[in-house]
Short mmCIF file of C-alpha atoms in Angstrom, two decimals:
data_model
loop_
_atom_site.label_atom_id
_atom_site.label_comp_id
_atom_site.label_asym_id
_atom_site.label_seq_id
_atom_site.Cartn_x
_atom_site.Cartn_y
_atom_site.Cartn_z
CA MET A 7 0.00 0.00 0.00
CA LYS A 8 2.83 2.35 0.94
CA LYS A 9 4.56 1.49 -2.31
CA GLU A 10 1.49 2.59 -4.31
CA LYS A 11 1.35 5.87 -2.36
CA TYR A 12 5.02 6.54 -3.19
CA LYS A 13 4.34 5.86 -6.88
CA THR A 14 1.39 8.28 -6.82
CA LEU A 15 3.47 11.00 -5.12
CA LEU A 16 6.33 10.43 -7.56
CA LEU A 17 3.94 10.70 -10.51
CA ILE A 18 2.48 13.99 -9.18
CA LEU A 19 6.01 15.33 -8.67
CA LEU A 20 7.00 14.41 -12.24
CA VAL A 21 3.89 16.12 -13.63
CA CYS A 22 4.70 19.31 -11.67
CA ILE A 23 8.30 19.29 -12.89
CA SER A 24 7.10 18.75 -16.46
CA ILE A 25 4.71 21.70 -16.23
CA PHE A 26 7.45 23.93 -14.77
CA LEU A 27 9.99 23.02 -17.45
CA THR A 28 7.46 23.38 -20.26
CA ARG A 29 6.54 26.83 -19.02
CA LYS A 30 10.21 27.79 -18.76
CA VAL A 31 10.89 26.64 -22.33
CA TRP A 32 7.96 28.67 -23.69
CA MET A 33 9.12 31.72 -21.78
CA GLU A 34 12.60 31.48 -23.23
CA ILE A 35 11.78 30.69 -26.87
CA PRO A 36 11.82 33.94 -28.91
CA TYR A 37 8.51 35.00 -30.42
CA GLU A 38 10.22 35.21 -33.81
CA ILE A 39 10.28 31.39 -34.00
CA PHE A 40 6.48 31.29 -33.93
CA PRO A 41 5.25 34.50 -35.59
CA VAL A 42 1.62 33.60 -35.06
CA PHE A 43 2.15 34.11 -31.31
CA LYS A 44 4.10 37.34 -31.67
CA GLU A 45 2.84 39.98 -29.26
CA LYS A 46 1.93 43.38 -30.58
CA LYS A 47 3.87 45.92 -28.55
CA VAL A 48 1.77 48.64 -26.98
CA SER A 49 3.72 51.85 -27.28
CA ASN A 50 4.04 54.01 -24.21
CA ASN A 51 3.38 57.32 -25.92
CA SER A 52 4.56 59.72 -23.26
CA TYR A 53 4.73 62.54 -25.82
CA ILE A 54 1.09 63.03 -26.68
CA ILE A 55 -0.62 65.44 -29.06
CA SER A 56 -1.51 67.87 -26.29
CA ASP A 57 2.25 68.27 -25.67
CA MET A 58 2.83 69.08 -29.34
CA ILE A 59 0.18 71.77 -29.63
CA VAL A 60 1.63 74.64 -27.63
CA PRO A 61 1.93 78.36 -28.40
CA ASN A 62 5.29 79.73 -29.45
CA LYS A 63 4.30 83.22 -28.28
CA TYR A 64 2.11 84.56 -25.50
CA LEU A 65 0.96 88.15 -26.02
CA LEU A 66 0.02 89.41 -22.57
CA ASN A 67 -2.23 92.46 -22.73
CA PHE A 68 -2.64 94.48 -19.53
CA SER A 69 -4.18 97.63 -20.99
CA GLN A 70 -3.71 100.03 -23.90
CA GLY A 71 0.01 100.65 -24.39
CA ASN A 72 0.91 98.00 -21.80
CA HIS A 73 1.81 94.66 -23.38
CA THR A 74 4.57 92.08 -23.19
CA VAL A 75 5.49 88.84 -24.98
CA TYR A 76 6.51 85.50 -23.48
CA TYR A 77 8.06 82.69 -25.54
CA SER A 78 7.32 79.99 -22.98
CA ASP A 79 5.50 79.83 -19.70
CA GLU A 80 6.77 77.21 -17.29
CA LYS A 81 6.47 79.64 -14.37
CA HIS A 82 2.84 80.73 -14.60
CA ASN A 83 1.19 77.83 -16.51
CA LEU A 84 -1.04 80.17 -18.48
CA TRP A 85 -1.52 77.69 -21.35
CA VAL A 86 -2.09 74.75 -19.01
CA SER A 87 -4.83 76.71 -17.23
CA THR A 88 -6.35 77.82 -20.53
CA LYS A 89 -6.58 74.24 -21.78
CA GLU A 90 -9.11 73.54 -19.03
CA ILE A 91 -11.16 76.49 -20.23
CA LEU A 92 -10.90 75.28 -23.84
CA LYS A 93 -12.31 71.90 -22.84
CA GLU A 94 -15.49 73.63 -21.71
CA VAL A 95 -15.70 76.01 -24.68
CA LEU A 96 -15.19 73.31 -27.31
CA PHE A 97 -17.62 70.93 -25.61
CA THR A 98 -20.58 73.05 -24.52
CA LYS A 99 -23.62 73.21 -26.77
CA ASN A 100 -24.63 76.52 -25.20
CA TYR A 101 -22.56 79.14 -26.99
CA ARG A 102 -22.94 81.89 -29.57
CA ALA A 103 -20.42 82.41 -32.36
CA GLU A 104 -20.01 85.60 -34.35
CA SER A 105 -17.43 86.83 -36.85
CA ILE A 106 -15.62 90.08 -36.06
CA ASN A 107 -13.40 92.20 -38.28
CA ASN A 108 -9.68 92.79 -37.81
CA GLU A 109 -10.18 96.25 -36.31
CA GLU A 110 -12.38 94.82 -33.53
CA PHE A 111 -9.91 92.00 -32.96
CA MET A 112 -6.98 94.40 -32.59
CA ALA A 113 -9.01 96.69 -30.32
CA TYR A 114 -9.48 93.77 -27.92
CA GLN A 115 -5.68 93.62 -27.49
CA ASN A 116 -5.96 96.87 -25.50
CA VAL A 117 -7.84 95.31 -22.59
CA LYS A 118 -6.78 92.69 -20.05
CA SER A 119 -6.36 89.51 -22.06
CA ILE A 120 -3.96 86.87 -23.41
CA ASN A 121 -3.44 85.99 -27.05
CA PHE A 122 -1.86 82.54 -27.54
CA ILE A 123 -0.07 82.48 -30.90
CA PHE A 124 0.95 79.19 -32.58
CA PRO A 125 3.87 78.64 -34.96
CA GLU A 126 1.70 76.62 -37.35
CA LYS A 127 -1.99 76.61 -38.16
CA VAL A 128 -3.64 74.15 -35.78
CA ASN A 129 -6.37 71.82 -36.98
CA THR A 130 -9.25 72.67 -34.64
CA TYR A 131 -10.61 69.13 -34.61
CA ILE A 132 -7.17 67.78 -33.67
CA LEU A 133 -7.15 70.35 -30.87
CA THR A 134 -10.40 68.89 -29.52
CA LYS A 135 -8.90 65.38 -29.73
CA SER A 136 -5.78 66.51 -27.90
CA LEU A 137 -7.98 67.85 -25.11
CA GLU A 138 -9.79 64.47 -25.00
CA ILE A 139 -13.19 65.97 -25.82
CA LYS A 140 -15.33 63.03 -26.93
CA ASN A 141 -18.29 64.95 -28.35
CA PRO A 142 -17.07 68.41 -29.39
CA ASN A 143 -19.45 71.10 -30.54
CA ASP A 144 -19.42 72.63 -34.02
CA ILE A 145 -16.77 75.28 -33.42
CA TYR A 146 -14.21 73.15 -35.24
CA ASN A 147 -16.45 73.23 -38.33
CA THR A 148 -16.90 77.00 -38.06
CA LEU A 149 -13.12 77.55 -38.19
CA PRO A 150 -11.29 74.34 -39.19
CA GLU A 151 -7.81 75.83 -38.70
CA ILE A 152 -6.55 78.45 -36.25
CA ASN A 153 -3.23 80.09 -35.47
CA SER A 154 -4.20 81.99 -32.34
CA ILE A 155 -6.58 81.79 -29.39
CA TYR A 156 -7.53 84.99 -27.56
CA ILE A 157 -9.07 84.96 -24.07
CA TYR A 158 -10.71 88.07 -22.60
CA LEU A 159 -9.88 88.54 -18.92
CA GLU A 160 -11.69 91.68 -17.77
CA LYS A 161 -14.18 91.20 -14.93
CA ASP A 162 -17.30 91.30 -17.10
CA LYS A 163 -18.51 88.30 -19.08
CA PRO A 164 -15.52 86.43 -20.58
CA PHE A 165 -15.22 85.27 -24.18
CA LEU A 166 -12.71 83.67 -26.54
CA ILE A 167 -11.67 84.50 -30.10
CA PHE A 168 -10.39 81.82 -32.47
CA SER A 169 -8.42 83.30 -35.36
CA ASN A 170 -6.56 82.26 -38.49
CA ASN A 171 -5.38 85.81 -39.33
CA GLN A 172 -8.03 86.30 -42.02
CA VAL A 173 -11.10 85.24 -40.00
CA HIS A 174 -11.79 85.94 -36.33
CA VAL A 175 -14.62 84.05 -34.58
CA LYS A 176 -15.76 85.33 -31.20
CA ILE A 177 -17.31 82.73 -28.87
CA ASN A 178 -19.80 84.21 -26.40
CA ASP A 179 -22.20 82.96 -23.73
CA THR A 180 -20.06 80.14 -22.41
CA ASN A 181 -20.00 79.20 -18.76
CA ILE A 182 -16.25 79.57 -18.16
CA GLU A 183 -14.34 80.76 -15.12
CA THR A 184 -11.37 83.06 -15.80
CA ARG A 185 -10.72 84.56 -12.38
CA GLY A 186 -7.62 82.42 -11.79
CA LEU A 187 -6.03 83.49 -15.07
CA ARG A 188 -6.92 87.12 -14.40
CA GLU A 189 -5.24 87.00 -11.00
CA VAL A 190 -2.06 85.53 -12.50
CA LEU A 191 -2.01 88.28 -15.14
CA ASN A 192 -2.57 90.92 -12.46
CA GLY A 193 0.37 89.48 -10.50
CA ILE A 194 2.67 89.73 -13.53
CA GLU A 195 1.58 93.32 -14.12
CA GLU A 196 2.15 94.34 -10.50
CA LYS A 197 5.76 93.12 -10.54
CA GLU A 198 6.46 95.09 -13.75
CA ASP A 199 9.42 92.80 -14.40
CA TYR A 200 8.89 92.61 -18.13
CA THR A 201 9.80 94.29 -21.41
CA TYR A 202 7.14 96.52 -22.93
CA TYR A 203 6.00 95.60 -26.44
CA TYR A 204 4.13 97.91 -28.82
CA SER A 205 2.15 97.32 -32.01
CA MET A 206 3.95 98.34 -35.20
CA ARG A 207 0.66 99.82 -36.38
CA ASP A 208 0.52 102.15 -33.38
CA THR A 209 4.20 103.09 -33.30
CA LEU A 210 5.27 103.13 -36.95
CA GLY A 211 1.91 103.74 -38.55
CA SER A 212 2.45 100.66 -40.72
CA MET A 213 -0.19 98.15 -41.79
CA ASN A 214 1.24 95.56 -39.44
CA ASP A 215 -0.04 94.35 -36.08
CA ILE A 216 3.12 92.58 -34.88
CA TYR A 217 4.23 93.63 -31.40
CA ILE A 218 7.88 94.63 -30.91
CA PRO A 219 9.90 96.14 -28.04
CA TYR A 220 11.59 99.54 -28.14
CA GLU A 221 13.82 99.05 -25.10
CA MET A 222 15.05 95.85 -23.45
CA THR A 223 15.00 95.51 -19.67
CA SER A 224 17.31 92.49 -19.30
CA ASN A 225 19.82 90.29 -21.11
CA LEU A 226 19.52 86.68 -22.24
CA PRO A 227 21.35 84.01 -20.22
CA ILE A 228 24.69 82.84 -21.67
CA VAL A 229 24.23 79.29 -23.00
CA TYR A 230 26.74 76.66 -24.14
CA VAL A 231 25.66 73.41 -25.78
CA ASP A 232 27.05 69.97 -26.63
CA ASN A 233 25.83 67.48 -29.22
CA GLU A 234 23.31 65.00 -27.84
CA ILE A 235 25.20 62.18 -29.60
CA ASN A 236 28.92 61.65 -29.11
CA ILE A 237 30.02 60.03 -32.36
CA ASP A 238 33.35 58.99 -30.79
CA ASP A 239 31.67 56.99 -28.02
CA LYS A 240 31.39 53.52 -29.57
CA LYS A 241 29.38 52.13 -26.66
CA GLU A 242 26.80 54.90 -26.97
CA ILE A 243 26.51 54.47 -30.74
CA THR A 244 26.10 50.71 -30.32
CA GLN A 245 23.29 51.21 -27.79
CA ILE A 246 21.51 53.63 -30.12
CA ALA A 247 21.74 51.17 -33.03
CA GLU A 248 20.47 48.26 -30.93
CA LYS A 249 17.55 50.38 -29.75
CA PHE A 250 16.46 51.39 -33.26
CA PHE A 251 16.64 47.86 -34.68
CA ASP A 252 15.67 46.02 -31.51
CA ARG A 253 18.54 43.64 -32.28
CA ASP A 254 21.91 42.83 -30.83
CA ILE A 255 24.72 44.65 -32.63
CA ASP A 256 26.03 41.31 -33.97
CA TYR A 257 22.95 41.04 -36.22
CA LEU A 258 23.51 44.43 -37.83
CA ARG A 259 25.67 45.21 -40.81
CA GLU A 260 27.90 48.21 -40.06
CA VAL A 261 29.69 50.54 -42.48
CA VAL A 262 32.12 53.24 -41.34
CA GLU A 263 32.62 55.99 -43.91
CA ASN A 264 35.90 57.84 -44.45
CA ASN A 265 34.58 60.93 -42.68
CA GLY A 266 33.71 58.92 -39.56
CA SER A 267 29.96 58.62 -40.16
CA ARG A 268 28.54 55.22 -39.21
CA ILE A 269 25.80 53.31 -41.02
CA PHE A 270 23.85 50.33 -39.65
CA ILE A 271 21.67 48.14 -41.85
CA TYR A 272 19.17 45.39 -41.05
CA ASN A 273 16.83 44.08 -43.73
CA GLN A 274 15.50 47.22 -45.41
CA LYS A 275 16.02 49.54 -42.45
CA VAL A 276 18.98 51.93 -42.32
CA LEU A 277 20.40 54.05 -39.49
CA LYS A 278 23.08 56.64 -40.21
CA ILE A 279 24.86 58.73 -37.58
CA TYR A 280 26.91 61.52 -39.08
CA GLN A 281 30.17 62.89 -37.76
CA ASN A 282 28.43 66.17 -36.83
CA GLY A 283 25.91 64.36 -34.60
CA LEU A 284 22.97 64.23 -37.01
CA LEU A 285 20.98 60.99 -36.88
CA GLU A 286 18.93 59.63 -39.79
CA PHE A 287 16.73 56.53 -39.79
CA PHE A 288 14.91 55.03 -42.78
CA SER A 289 12.29 52.29 -42.78
CA PRO A 290 10.01 50.93 -45.54
CA ILE A 291 6.25 51.48 -45.48
CA GLU A 292 4.93 48.00 -44.71
CA GLN A 293 1.41 48.42 -46.12
CA PRO A 294 -0.10 50.81 -48.72
CA VAL A 295 -1.42 54.04 -47.17
CA THR A 296 -3.89 55.55 -49.63
CA GLU A 297 -5.62 57.88 -47.16
CA ARG A 298 -3.69 60.12 -44.78
CA ASN A 299 -4.91 60.58 -41.21
CA LEU A 300 -3.45 63.49 -39.27
CA TYR A 301 -4.53 62.27 -35.84
CA ILE A 302 -3.08 58.76 -36.30
CA SER A 303 0.10 60.18 -37.84
CA LEU A 304 0.64 62.62 -34.96
CA ASN A 305 0.19 59.82 -32.46
CA THR A 306 2.66 57.65 -34.37
CA ALA A 307 5.19 60.49 -34.46
CA GLY A 308 4.81 61.17 -30.74
CA SER A 309 5.21 57.51 -29.86
CA PHE A 310 8.26 57.09 -32.10
CA ILE A 311 10.06 60.16 -30.73
CA SER A 312 9.31 59.08 -27.16
CA ASN A 313 10.66 55.59 -27.73
CA TYR A 314 13.72 56.49 -29.81
CA MET A 315 16.08 58.94 -28.13
CA GLY A 316 13.31 60.61 -26.11
CA VAL A 317 11.66 64.02 -26.13
CA PRO A 318 13.95 67.04 -25.67
CA LYS A 319 12.80 69.52 -23.05
CA GLY A 320 10.97 72.44 -24.63
CA MET A 321 10.16 70.65 -27.90
CA TYR A 322 7.13 71.82 -29.89
CA LEU A 323 5.52 71.14 -33.26
CA ASP A 324 6.58 73.85 -35.70
CA ARG A 325 5.36 72.75 -39.12
CA ILE A 326 3.07 70.19 -40.79
CA GLU A 327 3.41 69.34 -44.48
CA GLU A 328 1.44 66.86 -46.59
CA ILE A 329 3.75 64.47 -48.46
CA ARG A 330 3.56 61.57 -50.90
CA SER A 331 5.86 58.58 -51.37
CA ASP A 332 4.93 56.64 -54.49
CA ASP A 333 1.19 56.11 -53.98
CA ASN A 334 1.37 56.46 -50.19
CA LEU A 335 0.01 59.59 -48.49
CA GLY A 336 1.42 60.98 -45.27
CA TYR A 337 2.79 63.94 -43.34
CA LYS A 338 6.14 65.48 -42.59
CA PHE A 339 6.35 66.97 -39.09
CA THR A 340 9.05 69.42 -38.10
CA PHE A 341 9.78 69.96 -34.43
CA LYS A 342 11.82 72.72 -32.83
CA TYR A 343 12.71 73.26 -29.20
CA ARG A 344 13.55 75.94 -26.66
CA ILE A 345 16.51 76.40 -24.38
CA ARG A 346 15.89 78.47 -21.24
CA GLY A 347 12.42 79.15 -22.63
CA ILE A 348 13.79 80.75 -25.84
CA PRO A 349 13.41 79.13 -29.31
CA VAL A 350 16.60 77.92 -31.00
CA ILE A 351 17.36 78.37 -34.71
CA LEU A 352 19.99 76.30 -36.54
CA GLY A 353 22.69 77.82 -38.69
CA ASP A 354 23.43 74.69 -40.75
CA ASP A 355 21.32 74.28 -43.89
CA GLU A 356 22.38 70.64 -44.32
CA ILE A 357 20.97 69.67 -40.94
CA GLN A 358 17.81 71.68 -41.74
CA ASP A 359 16.02 71.29 -38.41
CA PHE A 360 16.12 69.63 -35.02
CA ILE A 361 13.61 66.84 -35.58
CA GLN A 362 11.90 65.95 -38.86
CA ILE A 363 9.79 62.83 -39.16
CA GLU A 364 7.87 61.48 -42.16
CA VAL A 365 4.83 59.49 -41.08
CA PHE A 366 2.27 57.53 -43.08
CA ASN A 367 -0.44 56.82 -40.50
CA ASP A 368 1.03 53.90 -38.52
CA TYR A 369 4.39 53.86 -40.31
CA VAL A 370 7.48 56.02 -39.89
CA LYS A 371 9.36 56.26 -43.18
CA SER A 372 12.18 58.59 -42.09
CA TYR A 373 13.43 60.29 -38.95
CA ARG A 374 16.08 63.02 -38.69
CA ARG A 375 17.32 64.26 -35.33
CA PHE A 376 19.92 66.81 -34.26
CA ILE A 377 19.63 67.89 -30.63
CA ARG A 378 21.99 69.95 -28.50
CA LYS A 379 22.20 69.79 -24.70
CA ASP A 380 22.42 72.86 -22.47
CA ILE A 381 25.62 72.06 -20.53
CA ASN A 382 25.21 74.78 -17.90
CA ALA A 383 21.46 74.56 -17.40
CA LEU A 384 21.71 75.19 -13.66
CA GLU A 385 23.65 78.43 -14.10
CA TYR A 386 22.15 81.80 -14.95
CA LYS A 387 24.83 84.14 -16.24
CA THR A 388 24.32 87.14 -18.51
CA SER A 389 26.59 89.51 -20.42
CA LYS A 390 26.97 92.35 -17.91
CA ASP A 391 29.05 94.53 -20.23
CA LYS A 392 26.48 94.43 -23.06
CA GLN A 393 22.93 95.64 -23.52
CA MET A 394 20.49 93.86 -25.82
CA LEU A 395 19.18 95.84 -28.76
CA SER A 396 15.45 96.00 -29.27
CA ALA A 397 13.76 94.70 -32.42
CA PHE A 398 13.04 98.30 -33.41
CA GLU A 399 16.77 99.15 -33.22
CA ILE A 400 17.65 96.05 -35.25
CA LEU A 401 15.21 97.04 -38.00
CA ASP A 402 16.59 100.56 -38.04
CA LEU A 403 20.23 99.39 -38.24
CA ASN A 404 19.56 96.90 -41.02
CA TYR A 405 16.87 98.62 -43.05
CA GLU A 406 19.13 99.18 -46.08
CA LEU A 407 19.98 95.44 -46.27
CA ILE A 408 16.33 94.46 -45.97
CA GLU A 409 15.29 97.06 -48.54
CA ASN A 410 17.85 95.92 -51.11
CA ASN A 411 16.79 92.28 -50.75
CA PHE A 412 13.11 93.22 -50.98
CA ILE A 413 13.81 95.15 -54.20
CA GLU A 414 15.75 92.19 -55.63
CA ASP A 415 13.15 89.56 -54.64
CA ASN A 416 10.25 91.58 -56.04
CA VAL A 417 12.07 92.93 -59.13
CA ILE A 418 11.51 96.60 -58.26
CA ASP A 419 13.21 99.48 -60.03
CA LYS A 420 14.52 101.53 -57.08
CA ASN A 421 15.24 104.56 -59.25
CA GLY A 422 11.59 104.91 -60.20
CA ALA A 423 10.14 103.75 -56.88
CA ASP A 424 8.30 105.86 -54.31
CA LEU A 425 10.66 105.33 -51.35
CA GLU A 426 8.03 106.17 -48.74
CA LYS A 427 5.59 103.70 -50.30
CA LEU A 428 8.43 101.14 -50.57
CA ARG A 429 9.11 101.45 -46.84
CA GLU A 430 5.43 100.99 -46.08
CA ASP A 431 5.34 97.85 -48.25
CA ILE A 432 8.43 96.44 -46.52
CA GLU A 433 7.02 97.08 -43.03
CA ALA A 434 3.70 95.52 -44.05
CA SER A 435 5.55 92.44 -45.37
CA ILE A 436 7.15 91.67 -41.99
CA GLN A 437 5.54 88.40 -40.98
CA ASP A 438 7.26 87.67 -37.69
CA ILE A 439 9.77 89.13 -35.24
CA SER A 440 10.94 86.80 -32.48
CA MET A 441 13.75 86.51 -29.97
CA ALA A 442 15.85 83.35 -30.29
CA TYR A 443 19.14 81.62 -29.68
CA TYR A 444 21.15 81.11 -32.86
CA ASP A 445 23.22 77.90 -32.99
CA PRO A 446 26.15 78.30 -35.46
CA CYS A 447 26.68 74.47 -35.45
CA GLN A 448 30.48 74.83 -35.66
CA LYS A 449 31.47 72.81 -32.59
CA GLN A 450 30.35 69.42 -31.32
CA VAL A 451 31.00 70.46 -27.71
CA GLY A 452 31.13 73.80 -25.96
CA GLU A 453 29.29 75.77 -28.65
CA LYS A 454 28.17 79.20 -27.43
CA LEU A 455 24.72 80.16 -28.65
CA VAL A 456 24.16 83.66 -29.98
CA GLY A 457 21.25 85.71 -28.67
CA ALA A 458 19.36 86.93 -31.72
CA TRP A 459 16.36 88.62 -33.23
CA VAL A 460 14.82 86.50 -36.00
CA ILE A 461 12.90 88.62 -38.49
CA THR A 462 10.86 87.17 -41.35
CA VAL A 463 10.38 89.72 -44.12
CA ASP A 464 8.61 88.77 -47.35
CA LYS A 465 10.61 85.87 -48.80
CA ARG A 466 13.57 85.85 -46.37
CA ILE A 467 14.46 84.98 -42.79
CA TYR A 468 17.12 87.15 -41.15
CA VAL A 469 18.97 86.39 -37.92
CA PHE A 470 20.65 89.37 -36.25
CA ASP A 471 22.98 89.33 -33.24
CA ILE A 472 20.91 90.75 -30.41
CA TYR A 473 23.85 92.74 -28.98
CA SER A 474 25.69 94.03 -32.07
CA GLY A 475 22.85 94.07 -34.60
CA GLU A 476 25.04 92.28 -37.15
CA LEU A 477 23.54 89.76 -39.57
CA VAL A 478 24.70 86.27 -38.55
CA TYR A 479 22.47 84.13 -40.77
CA GLU A 480 20.03 84.49 -43.63
CA LYS A 481 18.00 82.11 -45.74
CA LYS A 482 15.09 82.07 -48.15
CA LYS A 483 11.72 81.05 -46.71
CA ILE A 484 10.56 77.50 -47.36
#
């Protein structure tokens, strides 16, 4: 009897061992051996669409003749607070929309308010999706694309204005609370620690509503940067390659070019890391994409950037372009970023921009990345022996250069031209004036960024040293 019990116990033990070993084998066998069981990875998209859609300028209006401009707002969270208001405005069915003309719109800049200005026209429906509004109202149909959102902050009934420069839609009768934003704006005004900006229309009499400063109250911090990627660090380059291909380095074909650039190849995918720190990745489109979807493509881009090299601090979506590859339809997204809250502009035309990604719905076809790290981010030093020039002073110092280029680009006979009318046309053709850091891209480590005014006039972009007023970079508009 005891012998039978031992046999039974031994049999149970063998069954348990068999189950354990079988489970262990299945855990260790790669999914590639049995593709039918291959898990679909769920991407952890930490960089979501709401992070992409951020203003690149904040026009803070305190009263008539009292305005300032912010380029970022980590301190006061004005945009974060406004997003909560937008959720209500774009969801409620109880609202009244009316079109207003440009004169009314500009008049509203002379009362307590904030105008959030975007670098690129924002698809209004995508904005509702980014705010996770499940059943938005019809405002997105009224104005499908916008490039600014104005919020009225006086004590009487608040309203918003959605604008695309040509059309301004005022949204009334919404049940929104703006007291918190108004108090923050009042606090900024009370401290008076800001540079005053004035409308070009009011100060120069030009047909231009861009706001510019006449006198600067402080200097930009001194910033030095290093390349994000150290091309000479073989271990780092190996880790990057393994991450992009999700394969051990032994499975990748590697080519080292004469100039030191390194290329990795696996199947039809290619990764190239240039000597100057630029990274390029190419991958085939796995399935035909005959209908482009902006929302899916933005999500794909955000997920890819998050998973491959990460999201640089201060990054924002700058430009969206529709593209085609053979019969496939997609988008090209260009991202820029800020250092110390100030946008950065590159001085290397070959690199083009900081992050460019071509996306065809679920598929990334190409990815270009060139990021620089602020190596003294914890320090705040300024040039004490220099004083920043205002945008007005820069325009005055460089008017002859701008005029000559305008005449050349528009084939104007200067000898027969009305010079006063020519100046008016040039001032009216100014599309943007922004403060920035200019990156000359001459050093891989220890590169000093140049404080600059970036002025877009007609068909050209000019970058002027903010202290000397000298032209440091110029290019034709895309």
